Amino acid sequence: MRINNLCKKLITTLHCNTRSRCCVMSWSLLGCILLLHLYSIIQQKHEEGVEFQFNVNHPHPLSHFHELQQVEKENFQIPPPNKKRLHQSKSITPLVDEFLDEHSPLRHVVFFPDKTSAVDPMKSKGNDSYYYYPGRVWLDTDGNPIQAHGGGILFDENSNTYYWYGEYKDGLTYFAHKNKGPARVDIIGVGCYSSKDLWTWKKEGIVLAAEKTNKTHDLHKSNVLERPKVIYNKKTKKYVMWMHIDSANYAKASVGIALSDTPIGPFEYLGSRRPHGYQSRDMTIFKDEDNVAYLIYSSEQNNVMHIGPLTEDYLNVTSVMTRIFVGQRREAPAMFKHKGTYYMVTSGCTGWAPNEALVHTSESILGTWETIGNPCVGGNKMFRVSTFLAQSTFVLPLTKFPGLFIFMADRWNPSELRDSRYVWLPLIVDGSDDQALEYGFGYTLWPRVSIYWHKKWKLPMGWNTFK
Ligand code: DGJ
């Protein structure tokens, strides 16, 4: 309406010599006004969008998430860098330099709080029960630190139990090659813990053990076994484990497969291979709603991620494979799905040192994948660009609350790998349902994926459907 009136006014007040010139001028002016008007609407909507995205107090339609979405700051001071560190620094922030410094005064206060502050579900009472404290030592039901690094969780529908599998790293940290390459511990095996509440974990034992004598065996203790993940095959009724298998210098770059009749093993090791004939280092597996499972792995010297479906028995890959994030050098993939859309959190490649997480998304699992950005919210800026000093390993959906996930990450301790810590935080997908898509210009507007920093937090009441 406003525009129509304006145009009428313009046309009648214009003094033209000829009718046609008048027409051309007035239409051009009208065109300009329309463009300006359109621009101001887009600008306004854009600002509204930005305001929405960063207004963390905006209540989620499900108020259960509200508390988890509160932004929590971290206020610790970083000491001034020492001279040696100034020259050596290659990392992304002074916080990461500080983190990697074994003598940092923050080491036992912020990064690796000592055992006196351990989370002990067997001794916690009343108000402190069920709280996650990212970065603190976490004890199992026997009172020992949980050893399930680079891990993943299987929810076993047969027993209504969660199983957490990960690297059992309880050995000495040393360098395989005279202080060169990444620090390592000998393979001990894959640790497995069970829980009904995702907080109290009972050790089920080492479900796939290292080979102590045969030096040519993949699982010989001098090799590398990382990031084990287990899924259940409904057809074969077998539990299938995939893991990163490597030589001490990471040249073998393969995946290993193991099989068991029960979630608590023992798993039978079936061997390793290079999937699709390519190198495979950091990896994960993902079972889709239609029971098709996929292998996702860092390949081509970590320059490219590969993704492809597994065979029906989950014991091999098929010939189908897509190359994604080409040239982006991503690793530590953790895949999840929400409302039919696929998401993946990945890290950069900086050994055991933390770096910035990115979230990628796609409407179809084999792509096209788009990178939507850093999901970390809260803490402080250095915390956010270093994934709260941790690296992604798994994202666990909480089916009772669609959109709420547990982001599982490892805070590696390169000088004492067995003392690496778990950083579990709420990951929430929200945003686009109540945002207009009309200004997308043909591009999809992805929902916002956020991982919220909390010193302590717990899952919302009623998350547990089977308890
Ligand atoms: C980063 C990977 O994500 C870890 O799983 C491990 O392989 C380290 N690199 C070794 O430096």
XYZ file of C-alpha atoms and ligand atoms in Angstrom:
478
model
C 0.000 0.000 0.000
C 2.657 2.444 1.087
C 4.596 1.763 -2.085
C 1.579 2.164 -4.385
C 0.761 5.572 -2.948
C 4.342 6.651 -3.252
C 4.429 5.633 -6.914
C 1.215 7.454 -7.764
C 2.591 10.561 -6.127
C 5.826 10.261 -8.018
C 4.187 9.839 -11.401
C 1.852 12.784 -10.967
C 4.492 15.133 -9.612
C 7.057 14.398 -12.294
C 7.387 17.128 -14.917
C 8.127 15.411 -18.215
C 8.635 16.798 -21.627
C 7.280 13.788 -23.466
C 5.006 11.048 -22.307
C 7.405 8.200 -23.078
C 10.416 9.774 -21.316
C 8.212 10.368 -18.329
C 7.167 6.735 -18.374
C 10.732 5.395 -18.539
C 11.883 7.659 -15.733
C 9.009 6.872 -13.461
C 9.358 3.094 -13.980
C 13.084 3.305 -13.297
C 12.435 5.252 -10.129
C 9.748 2.814 -9.129
C 12.187 -0.047 -9.729
C 14.793 1.627 -7.511
C 12.249 2.202 -4.753
C 11.103 -1.417 -4.920
C 14.684 -2.664 -4.731
C 15.385 -0.411 -1.747
C 12.242 -1.633 -0.066
C 13.142 -5.287 -0.678
C 16.648 -4.676 0.640
C 15.327 -3.076 3.833
C 12.981 -6.046 4.444
C 15.829 -8.526 3.956
C 18.070 -6.496 6.213
C 15.392 -6.349 8.888
C 14.730 -10.099 8.697
C 18.432 -10.834 8.655
C 18.906 -8.804 11.827
C 15.958 -10.579 13.414
C 17.563 -13.882 12.458
C 20.917 -12.939 13.957
C 19.237 -11.709 17.085
C 17.387 -15.009 17.334
C 20.487 -17.089 16.782
C 22.479 -15.391 19.490
C 19.711 -14.791 21.958
C 20.573 -17.723 24.124
C 17.840 -16.844 26.598
C 15.248 -17.540 23.932
C 13.241 -20.353 25.494
C 13.169 -23.549 23.521
C 9.701 -24.849 22.761
C 10.651 -27.664 25.106
C 11.410 -25.846 28.321
C 13.496 -28.794 29.539
C 16.374 -27.430 27.486
C 16.159 -23.919 28.874
C 18.549 -24.492 31.754
C 21.052 -26.265 29.520
C 20.993 -23.314 27.105
C 22.118 -20.790 29.690
C 25.473 -19.301 28.719
C 28.084 -19.999 31.334
C 31.324 -18.013 31.359
C 34.818 -19.131 32.344
C 36.881 -16.422 34.025
C 40.287 -17.956 34.729
C 43.344 -15.814 33.957
C 46.082 -17.113 31.683
C 49.547 -16.425 33.139
C 51.931 -14.380 30.934
C 53.762 -16.676 28.474
C 57.313 -17.663 29.312
C 60.028 -16.857 26.750
C 60.590 -20.441 25.679
C 56.932 -20.899 24.921
C 56.725 -17.650 22.939
C 59.298 -19.012 20.475
C 57.924 -22.524 20.261
C 54.237 -21.748 19.989
C 52.508 -23.253 16.988
C 49.069 -23.536 18.489
C 45.953 -21.554 17.840
C 45.683 -19.714 21.178
C 47.740 -18.957 24.289
C 45.240 -21.119 26.152
C 46.289 -24.189 24.136
C 49.972 -23.332 24.794
C 49.171 -23.130 28.468
C 47.234 -26.398 28.264
C 50.160 -28.198 26.657
C 52.618 -26.869 29.255
C 53.070 -29.577 31.874
C 54.177 -26.958 34.388
C 51.230 -24.630 33.928
C 49.754 -23.415 37.227
C 46.332 -24.019 35.655
C 47.048 -27.679 35.020
C 45.562 -29.134 38.201
C 43.079 -26.358 38.742
C 41.364 -25.960 35.369
C 42.602 -28.506 32.802
C 43.141 -31.720 34.773
C 41.697 -31.282 38.282
C 43.170 -33.898 40.595
C 41.523 -36.986 41.984
C 40.242 -35.222 45.095
C 37.524 -33.644 42.937
C 36.686 -36.909 41.122
C 33.080 -37.673 40.221
C 32.275 -40.793 42.210
C 28.694 -41.950 41.587
C 28.989 -44.511 44.376
C 29.760 -41.852 46.973
C 27.808 -38.863 45.620
C 24.705 -38.228 47.589
C 21.535 -36.194 47.167
C 22.030 -32.896 45.391
C 25.252 -33.817 43.650
C 23.929 -36.979 42.043
C 23.745 -37.267 38.268
C 25.879 -34.154 37.655
C 28.477 -34.257 34.884
C 31.650 -32.283 35.640
C 33.479 -32.003 32.298
C 37.213 -32.521 32.753
C 37.150 -34.059 36.232
C 38.272 -37.638 36.906
C 35.211 -39.890 36.544
C 35.131 -43.107 38.572
C 33.403 -46.379 37.747
C 31.372 -48.338 40.292
C 34.598 -49.950 41.593
C 36.095 -46.529 42.299
C 38.609 -46.597 39.409
C 38.935 -43.933 36.689
C 36.879 -44.896 33.632
C 39.118 -46.011 30.750
C 37.043 -45.565 27.579
C 38.808 -42.890 25.531
C 37.941 -42.041 21.929
C 34.778 -43.950 22.734
C 31.189 -44.337 21.715
C 27.954 -45.554 23.262
C 25.618 -48.326 22.154
C 22.097 -48.402 23.534
C 21.256 -52.076 23.649
C 17.516 -52.558 23.116
C 17.787 -56.206 24.136
C 18.815 -55.304 27.676
C 17.743 -51.635 27.914
C 21.314 -50.826 28.865
C 23.885 -48.338 27.645
C 27.360 -49.684 26.821
C 30.306 -47.320 26.596
C 33.280 -48.677 24.602
C 36.625 -46.911 24.333
C 40.400 -47.119 24.365
C 41.667 -48.641 27.596
C 44.767 -46.483 27.944
C 45.932 -47.340 31.450
C 49.617 -47.752 30.564
C 52.796 -45.680 30.455
C 52.955 -42.793 27.980
C 56.091 -42.777 25.826
C 57.331 -41.770 22.373
C 57.793 -44.505 19.794
C 60.449 -42.513 17.945
C 62.850 -40.559 20.166
C 60.556 -37.693 21.130
C 59.214 -37.511 17.592
C 55.623 -38.117 16.486
C 52.674 -38.364 18.828
C 52.990 -39.735 22.360
C 51.466 -43.197 22.775
C 50.571 -45.950 25.174
C 50.728 -49.645 24.330
C 47.472 -51.208 23.230
C 45.734 -52.782 26.196
C 42.396 -53.221 24.488
C 38.849 -51.922 24.270
C 37.242 -51.134 27.623
C 33.504 -51.624 28.075
C 31.268 -50.120 30.778
C 27.523 -50.530 31.267
C 24.963 -48.136 32.700
C 21.235 -47.610 33.038
C 21.470 -43.908 33.847
C 24.435 -42.691 31.737
C 26.187 -41.588 34.935
C 26.915 -44.695 36.997
C 29.202 -46.943 34.963
C 30.050 -50.537 35.825
C 33.212 -51.954 34.280
C 32.382 -54.976 32.127
C 36.040 -55.570 31.355
C 38.337 -55.459 28.346
C 36.134 -56.826 25.590
C 38.856 -56.928 22.932
C 42.338 -57.454 24.335
C 45.819 -56.668 22.972
C 48.031 -59.415 21.585
C 51.092 -59.688 23.813
C 53.452 -61.974 21.904
C 52.737 -62.158 18.154
C 54.446 -59.060 16.773
C 52.790 -59.408 13.357
C 49.279 -59.218 14.825
C 47.304 -55.960 14.352
C 46.527 -55.924 18.048
C 50.132 -56.379 19.152
C 50.649 -53.950 22.007
C 53.211 -51.933 20.001
C 50.555 -50.921 17.454
C 47.662 -48.469 17.628
C 43.980 -49.194 18.372
C 41.809 -46.078 18.525
C 38.185 -44.887 18.448
C 36.332 -48.243 18.737
C 32.585 -48.063 18.022
C 29.979 -50.825 18.330
C 26.604 -51.275 16.584
C 24.107 -54.110 16.711
C 23.040 -56.009 13.614
C 19.377 -57.018 13.961
C 19.581 -59.537 11.110
C 22.673 -61.451 12.234
C 22.039 -60.732 15.946
C 25.720 -59.838 16.322
C 27.448 -56.891 17.955
C 29.924 -55.445 15.466
C 32.925 -53.332 16.447
C 34.888 -51.120 14.043
C 38.082 -49.376 15.097
C 41.116 -47.501 13.805
C 44.046 -49.919 13.493
C 47.492 -48.529 12.843
C 51.197 -49.133 13.201
C 53.120 -47.095 15.782
C 54.040 -44.511 13.113
C 50.451 -44.349 11.786
C 51.537 -45.671 8.356
C 49.217 -48.705 8.267
C 46.098 -46.460 8.327
C 43.443 -49.198 8.352
C 40.156 -50.184 9.976
C 39.732 -53.284 12.131
C 36.535 -55.269 12.631
C 35.503 -57.497 15.544
C 32.370 -59.464 16.327
C 30.516 -60.674 19.414
C 27.262 -62.403 20.391
C 26.857 -60.183 23.424
C 27.526 -56.499 24.096
C 30.068 -57.389 26.773
C 32.121 -59.609 24.507
C 34.535 -61.170 24.225
C 34.811 -59.755 20.686
C 36.500 -61.925 18.093
C 38.969 -59.932 15.988
C 38.337 -60.539 12.269
C 41.202 -58.509 10.804
C 41.899 -55.119 9.269
C 41.737 -53.529 5.835
C 42.003 -50.280 3.962
C 38.389 -49.453 3.101
C 37.810 -48.909 -0.632
C 41.586 -49.329 -0.943
C 42.218 -46.007 0.837
C 44.015 -44.947 4.029
C 41.719 -44.765 7.037
C 42.694 -43.033 10.277
C 40.169 -41.344 12.616
C 36.821 -43.010 11.973
C 33.360 -43.723 13.243
C 30.371 -45.823 12.239
C 26.769 -44.691 12.107
C 23.641 -46.840 11.975
C 20.745 -45.102 10.234
C 17.034 -45.490 11.036
C 16.630 -47.931 8.134
C 19.387 -50.110 9.684
C 21.870 -49.288 6.938
C 25.217 -48.561 8.617
C 28.003 -46.312 7.320
C 31.743 -45.973 7.820
C 33.091 -42.431 7.985
C 36.866 -42.079 7.936
C 39.661 -39.529 7.499
C 41.588 -40.477 4.394
C 44.095 -39.316 1.779
C 46.623 -38.139 4.423
C 43.708 -36.717 6.434
C 42.925 -34.256 3.633
C 39.556 -35.774 2.766
C 36.799 -37.531 4.716
C 35.232 -40.617 3.116
C 31.776 -41.982 3.783
C 30.164 -45.139 2.502
C 27.584 -47.787 3.451
C 28.513 -51.121 5.035
C 27.345 -54.472 3.759
C 24.167 -55.902 5.332
C 26.163 -57.911 7.874
C 28.181 -54.772 8.796
C 31.423 -56.678 8.257
C 32.668 -54.827 5.199
C 32.216 -51.708 3.112
C 30.402 -51.797 -0.227
C 31.755 -50.268 -3.426
C 29.827 -47.028 -2.774
C 31.879 -44.188 -1.283
C 31.752 -40.385 -1.356
C 34.613 -37.960 -0.705
C 33.549 -35.073 1.515
C 35.213 -31.995 3.088
C 37.831 -32.238 0.345
C 41.021 -30.397 1.334
C 39.571 -29.392 4.716
C 41.699 -31.740 6.842
C 39.050 -32.872 9.334
C 39.180 -35.790 11.770
C 37.419 -37.143 14.905
C 34.038 -37.514 13.125
C 30.924 -37.851 15.312
C 27.703 -38.283 13.330
C 24.080 -37.807 14.388
C 20.666 -37.283 12.835
C 17.749 -35.023 13.715
C 14.417 -34.731 11.916
C 15.769 -36.453 8.812
C 18.860 -34.226 8.537
C 22.380 -35.555 9.101
C 24.986 -33.730 11.184
C 28.627 -34.347 11.891
C 31.010 -32.742 14.388
C 34.672 -32.914 13.405
C 37.976 -31.483 14.613
C 41.053 -30.227 12.816
C 44.215 -32.354 12.737
C 46.604 -31.281 15.508
C 47.616 -34.560 17.161
C 46.584 -34.648 20.822
C 46.294 -30.846 21.009
C 42.787 -29.386 20.934
C 41.517 -27.235 18.084
C 38.267 -25.797 16.744
C 35.277 -28.086 16.210
C 33.061 -27.614 13.178
C 29.563 -28.888 12.469
C 28.666 -30.095 9.007
C 25.230 -30.991 7.758
C 23.485 -32.647 4.861
C 20.006 -33.696 3.826
C 21.369 -36.944 2.463
C 24.026 -39.006 4.207
C 26.269 -39.266 1.160
C 26.105 -35.511 0.626
C 26.155 -32.805 -0.414
C 27.626 -31.812 2.962
C 27.871 -28.183 4.050
C 29.918 -26.787 6.908
C 27.798 -24.625 9.198
C 30.370 -23.532 11.757
C 31.678 -23.795 15.286
C 28.964 -25.108 17.635
C 30.608 -24.147 20.950
C 28.743 -21.690 23.170
C 29.912 -20.213 26.485
C 33.176 -20.511 28.408
C 35.337 -17.859 26.800
C 36.526 -17.276 23.259
C 39.677 -19.391 23.645
C 37.614 -22.183 25.121
C 35.246 -22.031 22.170
C 37.978 -22.188 19.517
C 39.552 -25.169 21.251
C 36.317 -27.171 21.775
C 36.609 -26.630 25.537
C 40.114 -28.161 25.241
C 38.702 -31.400 23.900
C 38.088 -33.362 20.704
C 34.845 -34.916 19.470
C 34.328 -38.666 19.643
C 30.566 -39.385 19.704
C 27.147 -37.731 19.827
C 24.468 -39.642 21.722
C 20.775 -38.931 21.018
C 18.321 -38.820 23.924
C 15.215 -40.161 22.256
C 12.788 -38.802 24.836
C 13.835 -35.240 23.970
C 14.309 -34.904 20.210
C 16.946 -32.264 19.569
C 18.868 -32.952 22.774
C 22.101 -34.938 22.511
C 25.147 -35.620 24.651
C 28.313 -34.391 22.957
C 31.134 -36.707 24.031
C 34.701 -35.467 23.685
C 38.186 -36.339 24.915
C 40.419 -33.871 26.702
C 43.664 -35.623 25.835
C 46.530 -35.411 28.268
C 49.535 -35.873 25.949
C 52.058 -36.250 28.767
C 49.928 -38.835 30.597
C 47.421 -40.276 28.142
C 45.799 -42.595 30.684
C 44.753 -39.474 32.613
C 42.894 -37.985 29.618
C 39.492 -36.677 30.657
C 35.948 -36.822 29.343
C 34.114 -33.673 28.344
C 30.420 -34.442 28.039
C 28.173 -31.480 27.279
C 24.619 -30.904 26.059
C 24.324 -30.496 22.300
C 21.062 -28.953 21.140
C 19.705 -28.657 17.617
C 17.103 -25.957 17.209
C 16.261 -22.938 15.186
C 14.822 -23.359 11.782
C 11.364 -24.687 12.596
C 10.129 -21.283 13.626
C 12.318 -19.300 11.234
C 10.955 -18.225 7.873
C 12.750 -19.864 4.962
C 11.528 -17.329 2.406
C 14.763 -15.343 2.401
C 16.993 -18.342 1.793
C 17.419 -17.487 -1.919
C 17.266 -21.167 -2.733
C 19.809 -22.130 -0.064
C 18.784 -24.238 2.891
C 18.793 -22.432 6.211
C 20.154 -25.041 8.583
C 19.010 -25.342 12.177
C 21.435 -24.067 14.763
C 23.614 -26.710 16.456
C 25.032 -25.608 19.819
C 27.239 -27.281 22.385
C 26.821 -25.447 25.688
C 29.698 -25.180 28.128
C 28.816 -25.981 31.745
C 31.100 -26.520 34.728
C 28.456 -28.920 35.969
C 25.179 -30.013 34.459
C 22.726 -32.848 34.393
C 20.178 -34.271 32.024
C 16.617 -32.918 32.289
C 14.197 -34.903 34.440
C 12.321 -37.593 32.589
C 14.950 -38.194 29.866
C 15.138 -41.861 30.698
C 12.348 -43.682 28.926
C 13.050 -47.194 30.090
C 13.871 -46.674 33.786
C 44.213 -37.185 16.822
C 43.223 -38.296 16.736
O 41.945 -37.754 16.745
C 43.413 -39.239 17.891
O 42.468 -40.263 17.820
C 44.816 -39.755 17.841
O 45.001 -40.472 16.659
C 45.782 -38.613 17.894
N 45.545 -37.709 16.803
C 47.210 -39.082 17.833
O 48.063 -37.986 17.799
